[in-house]
C-alpha positions as CSV (number, residue, x, y, z in Angstrom):
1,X,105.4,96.2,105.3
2,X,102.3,94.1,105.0
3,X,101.9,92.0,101.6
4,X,98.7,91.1,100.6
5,X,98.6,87.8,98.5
6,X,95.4,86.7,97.3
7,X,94.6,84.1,94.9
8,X,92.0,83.2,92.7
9,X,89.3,80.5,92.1
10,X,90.1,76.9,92.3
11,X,93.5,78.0,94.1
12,X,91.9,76.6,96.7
13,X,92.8,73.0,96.3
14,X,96.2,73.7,95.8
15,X,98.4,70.6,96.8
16,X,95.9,68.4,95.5
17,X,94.6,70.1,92.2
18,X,96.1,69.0,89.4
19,X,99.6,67.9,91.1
20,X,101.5,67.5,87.5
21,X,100.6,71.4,87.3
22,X,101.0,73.0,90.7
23,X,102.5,70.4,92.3
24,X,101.7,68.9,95.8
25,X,102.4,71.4,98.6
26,X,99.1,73.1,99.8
27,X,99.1,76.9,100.2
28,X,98.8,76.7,104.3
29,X,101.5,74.6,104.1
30,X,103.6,77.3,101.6
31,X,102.5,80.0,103.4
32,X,104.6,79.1,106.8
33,X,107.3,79.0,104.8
34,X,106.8,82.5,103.3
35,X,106.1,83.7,106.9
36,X,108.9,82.4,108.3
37,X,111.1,83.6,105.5
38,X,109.5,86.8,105.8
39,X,108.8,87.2,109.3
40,X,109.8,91.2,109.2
41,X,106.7,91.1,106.7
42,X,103.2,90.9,108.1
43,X,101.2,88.9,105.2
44,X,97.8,88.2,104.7
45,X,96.7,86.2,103.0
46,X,93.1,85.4,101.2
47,X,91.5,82.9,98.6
48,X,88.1,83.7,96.7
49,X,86.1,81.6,93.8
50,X,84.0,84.4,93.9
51,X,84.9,87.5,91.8
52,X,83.5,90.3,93.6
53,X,84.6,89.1,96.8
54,X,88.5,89.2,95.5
55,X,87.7,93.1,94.4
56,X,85.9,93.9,97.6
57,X,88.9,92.1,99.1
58,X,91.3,94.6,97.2
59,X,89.1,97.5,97.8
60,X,89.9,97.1,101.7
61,X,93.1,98.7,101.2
62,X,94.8,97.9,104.3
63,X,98.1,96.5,102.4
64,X,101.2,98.0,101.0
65,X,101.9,95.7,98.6
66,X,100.0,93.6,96.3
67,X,100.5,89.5,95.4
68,X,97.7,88.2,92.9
69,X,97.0,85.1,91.4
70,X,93.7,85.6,89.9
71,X,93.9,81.9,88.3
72,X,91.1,81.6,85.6
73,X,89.8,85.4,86.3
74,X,93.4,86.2,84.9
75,X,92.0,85.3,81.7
76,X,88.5,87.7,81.2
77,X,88.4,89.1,84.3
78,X,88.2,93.1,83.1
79,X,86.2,93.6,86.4
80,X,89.6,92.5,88.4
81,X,91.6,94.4,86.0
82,X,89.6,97.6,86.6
83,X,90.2,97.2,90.5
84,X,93.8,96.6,90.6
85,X,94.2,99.6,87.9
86,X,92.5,102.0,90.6
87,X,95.5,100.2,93.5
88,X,98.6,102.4,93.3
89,X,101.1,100.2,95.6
90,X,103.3,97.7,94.4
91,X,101.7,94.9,92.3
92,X,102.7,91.4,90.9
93,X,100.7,88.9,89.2
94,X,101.9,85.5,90.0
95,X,101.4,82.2,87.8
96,X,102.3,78.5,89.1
97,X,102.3,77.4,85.5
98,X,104.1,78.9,82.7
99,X,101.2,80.4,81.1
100,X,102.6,80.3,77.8
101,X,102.9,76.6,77.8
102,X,99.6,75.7,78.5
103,X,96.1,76.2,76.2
104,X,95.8,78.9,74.2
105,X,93.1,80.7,76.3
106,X,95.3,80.5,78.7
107,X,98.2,82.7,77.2
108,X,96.6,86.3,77.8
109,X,96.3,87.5,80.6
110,X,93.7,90.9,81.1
111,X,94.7,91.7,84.4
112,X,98.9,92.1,84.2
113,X,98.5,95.4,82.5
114,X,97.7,96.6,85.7
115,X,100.5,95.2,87.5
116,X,103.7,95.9,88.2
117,X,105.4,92.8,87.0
118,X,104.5,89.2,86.0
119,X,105.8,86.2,87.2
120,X,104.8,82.8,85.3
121,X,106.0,78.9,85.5
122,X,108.2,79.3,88.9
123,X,106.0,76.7,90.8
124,X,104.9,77.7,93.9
125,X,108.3,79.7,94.1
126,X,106.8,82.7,92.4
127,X,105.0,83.8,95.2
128,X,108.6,83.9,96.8
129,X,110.2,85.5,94.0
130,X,107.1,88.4,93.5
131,X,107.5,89.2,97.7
132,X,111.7,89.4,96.9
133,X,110.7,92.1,94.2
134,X,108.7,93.9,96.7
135,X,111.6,94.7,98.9
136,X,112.3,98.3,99.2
């Protein structure tokens, strides 16, 4: 199976961003973990601050399964939410943070609608947990 997992803007600086939040472990570094724990798995992986790039990134459609962590976009993002209504594979949203701790903006999310199932305030874990729910 290959698992796409893309993440949002600012995701980028995972590791250093906001440690108290998302902790200290980069995504790289995350991401051989995930490989290695899922090395029957081919997954790609792919970052964007730019919106349209993360829907031209979906639009590829050379996955079978669908990780997204749209950080802010999560938020107002209908353009996102369009494109990942019009993907019909498997599809988690993923949130470091437990979205419903944290402002009040931050408690909706436009995009999970068109998901298959949310996973929020499991650390860098839930990227883990969403590729366990995957499995067939």
């Amino acid at each position: 199976m290959k698992v796409l997992i893309v993440n949002g803007p600012n995701l980028n600086l995972l590791g250093s961003r906001e440690p108290e939040i998302y902790g200290t472990i980069s995504m790289e570094e995350y991401l051989e973990n995930i490989k290695s724990e899922f090395s029957s798995y081919e997954i790609k992986y792919y970052q964007s601050n730019i919106e349209g790039e993360i829907i031209n990134r979906l639009q590829e459609n050379d996955f079978d399964a669908l990780v997204i962590n749209p950080g802010a976009f999560t938020h107002y993002s209908y353009a996102i939410a369009d494109c990942l209504k019009n993907i019909q594979k498997p599809k988690v949203e993923v949130h470091i943070s437990n979205i419903y701790k944290r402002e009040e903006f931050r408690q909706k999310s436009v995009t999970a609608a068109n998901t298959d199932a949310v996973l929020s305030g499991f650390g860098m874990g839930g990227y883990r947990l969403a590729i366990l729910s995957l499995k067939f």
